[in-house]
């Protein structure tokens, strides 16, 4: 059960999350099929990661009860997240999961600070800039562009919209947004252009 | 004293500013009570459900500054469901209706809405200061209302809030006539910021002393802002990433050198380590440094930086600084009073961490230390005893071992003796958080020695009810007790029910108290709100008094059960 996919924080965290993969069973035993437990009934959409912690640990707390606070010294598996522990605010936890600082190589290559790219739209009098690093997926980026220019872009595969998001890649070619995986897109995109008119092929 | 006219008494009381002292004054006699209450301007309410806004205004009609706290502390760690309560709107409504001349509102762990913010902005002509800490429920639209309508706004301080960012232009809503800003903190906002607007705002705010930027503000803009505001005392850097060979970067170097008033630095929400040398010139005058929001800076860079900060009094850092790095802190920062070391890997799986060695080094080098929050991989009794000997002035001592039941890593014994040494040596300790393998013994020590203790946080500790009883019987000044995963049951809960009226609140989750025990308590103490809840609405269907209560939160109140409790909260 890959928690990383549901939290959507990117491949770089898969290693960490795999290490905290949850299983049912006594500490120290190997369980082949970890089960996903239902989230608590209350609405907690903002904190996806916290939900995963809580839902997973509910099952495990039951298990750990046997070994808990024992003077016989059954060790708690340190890799299992427990609700409310360690006492770190969600705000802080979310910061630690955000993408790492940009490397020097990226800067030198990109010229301008990597992340911010210019966005032009056909017919608009001035350009805008967006920081690609603040988005985790195509839908987020497109929604933001929609808000910024006040136009419907729709899904990149949607033939109904008048506007097509395109980008200039490292080679200088103009590509349609959405073909390549998100991470590849952010590392190769130099600028964005929202084209108007149905000319897409 | 009774022969002095009221105005003289009032003038004397004006010099008494601490809330506790003013509370004490009001207890002396009826005359003093009356004079004090009419002249009181600042009120602190630690639990918004302990009193109603109507009663507050009735007693303190001249109030100008209100501090309110909502959710229990453990809400910070996801132990309280999302819609538990802590709404501030009813307060604002009453304050507005009663024409209170509100100038300052400070909220912590409360639910704030855009409607509330708008109401504030329209109702209080002299509103000057809004401080929101760990709040939620509002968007940048609410901030726009504050910016647009509060003509004499001095302070807008948003700390670690969950704000829905509509990527709107809330900064634009500060009118051109607004030149009164002294403090602006929007570091927790996630959306884009209109950089030109920000620069103009800073340019027309000559009194600006504190500015904390969000991640969306790049280094180029920071440089331009610092040119306009070299008088800044406190700066929160947003993004600190740039090509160090560029013109912008060298401009930044010159600009920073001119910021002679800078004393406090934080943020670095996005940072490349190789850019850090830019701040070396101001390090020698810094008294406060917070790099705890900046993961990814290697320990070696951190120590290089800290070597320059000889006047540091407050340091918040991540544990990737390592024990050796703490050694550098100990030898460089002799004035250190507050240290917080946060885990760079909150799930405790990673390798970056500190141990008892780092703490011992700090205690040896920084005798002025009074406040500690330390997340570590392991601890020993011996180390704690050394710390207790070296630092006798702790007021706050919070130790969090990432594996919560880990014993002394060299002897495998419980950490009772170590914590016992701390409370015995630090007579003024007011706040304590424990972790590691702990038996009833540590609570015996706490009850015996921690005479000034006001707040105690416990998890995964103790063997029996005796632990809790030691604390309740021994700590005369305890105000907040929060317990999770301890074997305390009804005997401990019910041993001295009157005690809870001398405290602000008690939190117990995943302990051994039963529904029957809580019912008994609620029956005996009508002036306590005894709230129980679980995530699955189990309690509503439960008629079995033997059922263990998952979460119990009780607090004293003058206004009875709250009316905004959600379905899953059962007030007994």
PDB file of C-alpha atoms in Angstrom, chain B residues 357-462:
ATOM      1  CA  UNK B 357      25.555  14.652  23.703  1.00  0.00           C
ATOM      2  CA  UNK B 358      24.333  17.766  21.984  1.00  0.00           C
ATOM      3  CA  UNK B 359      22.188  18.718  24.949  1.00  0.00           C
ATOM      4  CA  UNK B 360      25.024  18.247  27.404  1.00  0.00           C
ATOM      5  CA  UNK B 361      27.286  20.409  25.270  1.00  0.00           C
ATOM      6  CA  UNK B 362      24.663  23.138  25.203  1.00  0.00           C
ATOM      7  CA  UNK B 363      24.220  23.011  28.953  1.00  0.00           C
ATOM      8  CA  UNK B 364      27.950  23.404  29.425  1.00  0.00           C
ATOM      9  CA  UNK B 365      28.270  26.345  27.094  1.00  0.00           C
ATOM     10  CA  UNK B 366      25.018  28.220  27.663  1.00  0.00           C
ATOM     11  CA  UNK B 367      24.346  28.712  31.359  1.00  0.00           C
ATOM     12  CA  UNK B 368      21.681  31.339  30.700  1.00  0.00           C
ATOM     13  CA  UNK B 369      19.364  28.846  29.071  1.00  0.00           C
ATOM     14  CA  UNK B 370      15.793  29.140  30.335  1.00  0.00           C
ATOM     15  CA  UNK B 371      13.693  27.597  27.609  1.00  0.00           C
ATOM     16  CA  UNK B 372      14.278  24.331  25.786  1.00  0.00           C
ATOM     17  CA  UNK B 373      12.405  22.277  23.224  1.00  0.00           C
ATOM     18  CA  UNK B 374      14.517  19.325  22.133  1.00  0.00           C
ATOM     19  CA  UNK B 375      13.568  16.561  19.727  1.00  0.00           C
ATOM     20  CA  UNK B 376      16.171  13.830  19.899  1.00  0.00           C
ATOM     21  CA  UNK B 377      16.922  10.246  19.080  1.00  0.00           C
ATOM     22  CA  UNK B 378      17.897   9.196  22.582  1.00  0.00           C
ATOM     23  CA  UNK B 379      18.621  10.410  26.082  1.00  0.00           C
ATOM     24  CA  UNK B 380      20.301   9.209  29.258  1.00  0.00           C
ATOM     25  CA  UNK B 381      19.794   9.870  32.948  1.00  0.00           C
ATOM     26  CA  UNK B 382      23.419  10.815  33.299  1.00  0.00           C
ATOM     27  CA  UNK B 383      23.086  13.488  30.645  1.00  0.00           C
ATOM     28  CA  UNK B 384      19.955  14.935  32.221  1.00  0.00           C
ATOM     29  CA  UNK B 385      21.689  15.091  35.565  1.00  0.00           C
ATOM     30  CA  UNK B 386      24.566  17.040  34.049  1.00  0.00           C
ATOM     31  CA  UNK B 387      22.128  19.387  32.352  1.00  0.00           C
ATOM     32  CA  UNK B 388      20.326  19.895  35.643  1.00  0.00           C
ATOM     33  CA  UNK B 389      23.570  20.810  37.324  1.00  0.00           C
ATOM     34  CA  UNK B 390      24.670  23.259  34.645  1.00  0.00           C
ATOM     35  CA  UNK B 391      21.404  25.019  33.947  1.00  0.00           C
ATOM     36  CA  UNK B 392      19.353  25.817  36.984  1.00  0.00           C
ATOM     37  CA  UNK B 393      17.212  28.480  35.425  1.00  0.00           C
ATOM     38  CA  UNK B 394      14.922  26.480  33.207  1.00  0.00           C
ATOM     39  CA  UNK B 395      11.416  27.825  33.011  1.00  0.00           C
ATOM     40  CA  UNK B 396      10.398  25.620  30.102  1.00  0.00           C
ATOM     41  CA  UNK B 397      11.850  22.173  29.610  1.00  0.00           C
ATOM     42  CA  UNK B 398      10.373  20.065  26.845  1.00  0.00           C
ATOM     43  CA  UNK B 399      12.113  16.932  25.799  1.00  0.00           C
ATOM     44  CA  UNK B 400      10.767  14.774  23.021  1.00  0.00           C
ATOM     45  CA  UNK B 401      12.460  11.492  22.272  1.00  0.00           C
ATOM     46  CA  UNK B 402      11.226  10.436  18.865  1.00  0.00           C
ATOM     47  CA  UNK B 403      10.620   6.905  20.051  1.00  0.00           C
ATOM     48  CA  UNK B 404       8.317   7.776  22.930  1.00  0.00           C
ATOM     49  CA  UNK B 405       8.990   4.856  25.262  1.00  0.00           C
ATOM     50  CA  UNK B 406      12.699   4.595  24.758  1.00  0.00           C
ATOM     51  CA  UNK B 407      14.658   4.001  27.948  1.00  0.00           C
ATOM     52  CA  UNK B 408      18.035   5.426  28.934  1.00  0.00           C
ATOM     53  CA  UNK B 409      20.124   4.459  25.908  1.00  0.00           C
ATOM     54  CA  UNK B 410      23.140   3.417  27.958  1.00  0.00           C
ATOM     55  CA  UNK B 411      21.545   1.683  30.939  1.00  0.00           C
ATOM     56  CA  UNK B 412      18.117   0.707  29.585  1.00  0.00           C
ATOM     57  CA  UNK B 413      16.519   2.074  32.698  1.00  0.00           C
ATOM     58  CA  UNK B 414      13.594   4.461  32.811  1.00  0.00           C
ATOM     59  CA  UNK B 415      14.404   8.151  32.617  1.00  0.00           C
ATOM     60  CA  UNK B 416      12.785   8.915  35.968  1.00  0.00           C
ATOM     61  CA  UNK B 417      16.009   9.919  37.677  1.00  0.00           C
ATOM     62  CA  UNK B 418      17.057  12.255  34.925  1.00  0.00           C
ATOM     63  CA  UNK B 419      13.816  14.216  34.866  1.00  0.00           C
ATOM     64  CA  UNK B 420      13.770  14.067  38.643  1.00  0.00           C
ATOM     65  CA  UNK B 421      17.106  15.845  38.674  1.00  0.00           C
ATOM     66  CA  UNK B 422      15.768  18.528  36.364  1.00  0.00           C
ATOM     67  CA  UNK B 423      12.766  19.374  38.519  1.00  0.00           C
ATOM     68  CA  UNK B 424      14.782  19.258  41.670  1.00  0.00           C
ATOM     69  CA  UNK B 425      17.426  21.595  40.361  1.00  0.00           C
ATOM     70  CA  UNK B 426      15.269  24.037  38.418  1.00  0.00           C
ATOM     71  CA  UNK B 427      13.057  25.442  41.089  1.00  0.00           C
ATOM     72  CA  UNK B 428      11.358  27.883  38.785  1.00  0.00           C
ATOM     73  CA  UNK B 429      10.217  25.413  36.185  1.00  0.00           C
ATOM     74  CA  UNK B 430       6.777  26.285  34.818  1.00  0.00           C
ATOM     75  CA  UNK B 431       6.360  24.087  31.791  1.00  0.00           C
ATOM     76  CA  UNK B 432       7.462  20.490  31.390  1.00  0.00           C
ATOM     77  CA  UNK B 433       7.051  17.887  28.659  1.00  0.00           C
ATOM     78  CA  UNK B 434       8.258  14.371  29.245  1.00  0.00           C
ATOM     79  CA  UNK B 435       9.082  11.448  27.010  1.00  0.00           C
ATOM     80  CA  UNK B 436      10.981   8.194  27.063  1.00  0.00           C
ATOM     81  CA  UNK B 437      10.399   5.227  29.292  1.00  0.00           C
ATOM     82  CA  UNK B 438       8.917   6.613  32.511  1.00  0.00           C
ATOM     83  CA  UNK B 439       7.355   5.010  35.557  1.00  0.00           C
ATOM     84  CA  UNK B 440       5.292   6.422  38.433  1.00  0.00           C
ATOM     85  CA  UNK B 441       8.540   7.489  40.047  1.00  0.00           C
ATOM     86  CA  UNK B 442       9.089  10.499  37.814  1.00  0.00           C
ATOM     87  CA  UNK B 443       5.670  11.806  38.836  1.00  0.00           C
ATOM     88  CA  UNK B 444       6.604  11.377  42.460  1.00  0.00           C
ATOM     89  CA  UNK B 445       9.535  13.697  41.828  1.00  0.00           C
ATOM     90  CA  UNK B 446       7.411  16.160  39.916  1.00  0.00           C
ATOM     91  CA  UNK B 447       4.806  16.293  42.642  1.00  0.00           C
ATOM     92  CA  UNK B 448       7.514  16.697  45.222  1.00  0.00           C
ATOM     93  CA  UNK B 449       9.738  19.311  43.603  1.00  0.00           C
ATOM     94  CA  UNK B 450       8.009  21.135  40.786  1.00  0.00           C
ATOM     95  CA  UNK B 451       6.350  23.769  42.908  1.00  0.00           C
ATOM     96  CA  UNK B 452       5.964  26.349  40.200  1.00  0.00           C
ATOM     97  CA  UNK B 453       4.812  23.930  37.515  1.00  0.00           C
ATOM     98  CA  UNK B 454       1.888  25.258  35.495  1.00  0.00           C
ATOM     99  CA  UNK B 455       1.782  23.068  32.433  1.00  0.00           C
ATOM    100  CA  UNK B 456       2.631  19.390  32.112  1.00  0.00           C
ATOM    101  CA  UNK B 457       2.469  17.238  28.975  1.00  0.00           C
ATOM    102  CA  UNK B 458       2.762  13.495  29.293  1.00  0.00           C
ATOM    103  CA  UNK B 459       2.560  10.641  26.816  1.00  0.00           C
ATOM    104  CA  UNK B 460       3.163   6.907  27.110  1.00  0.00           C
ATOM    105  CA  UNK B 461       4.275   7.171  30.713  1.00  0.00           C
ATOM    106  CA  UNK B 462       3.562   5.826  34.217  1.00  0.00           C
TER     107      UNK B 462
END
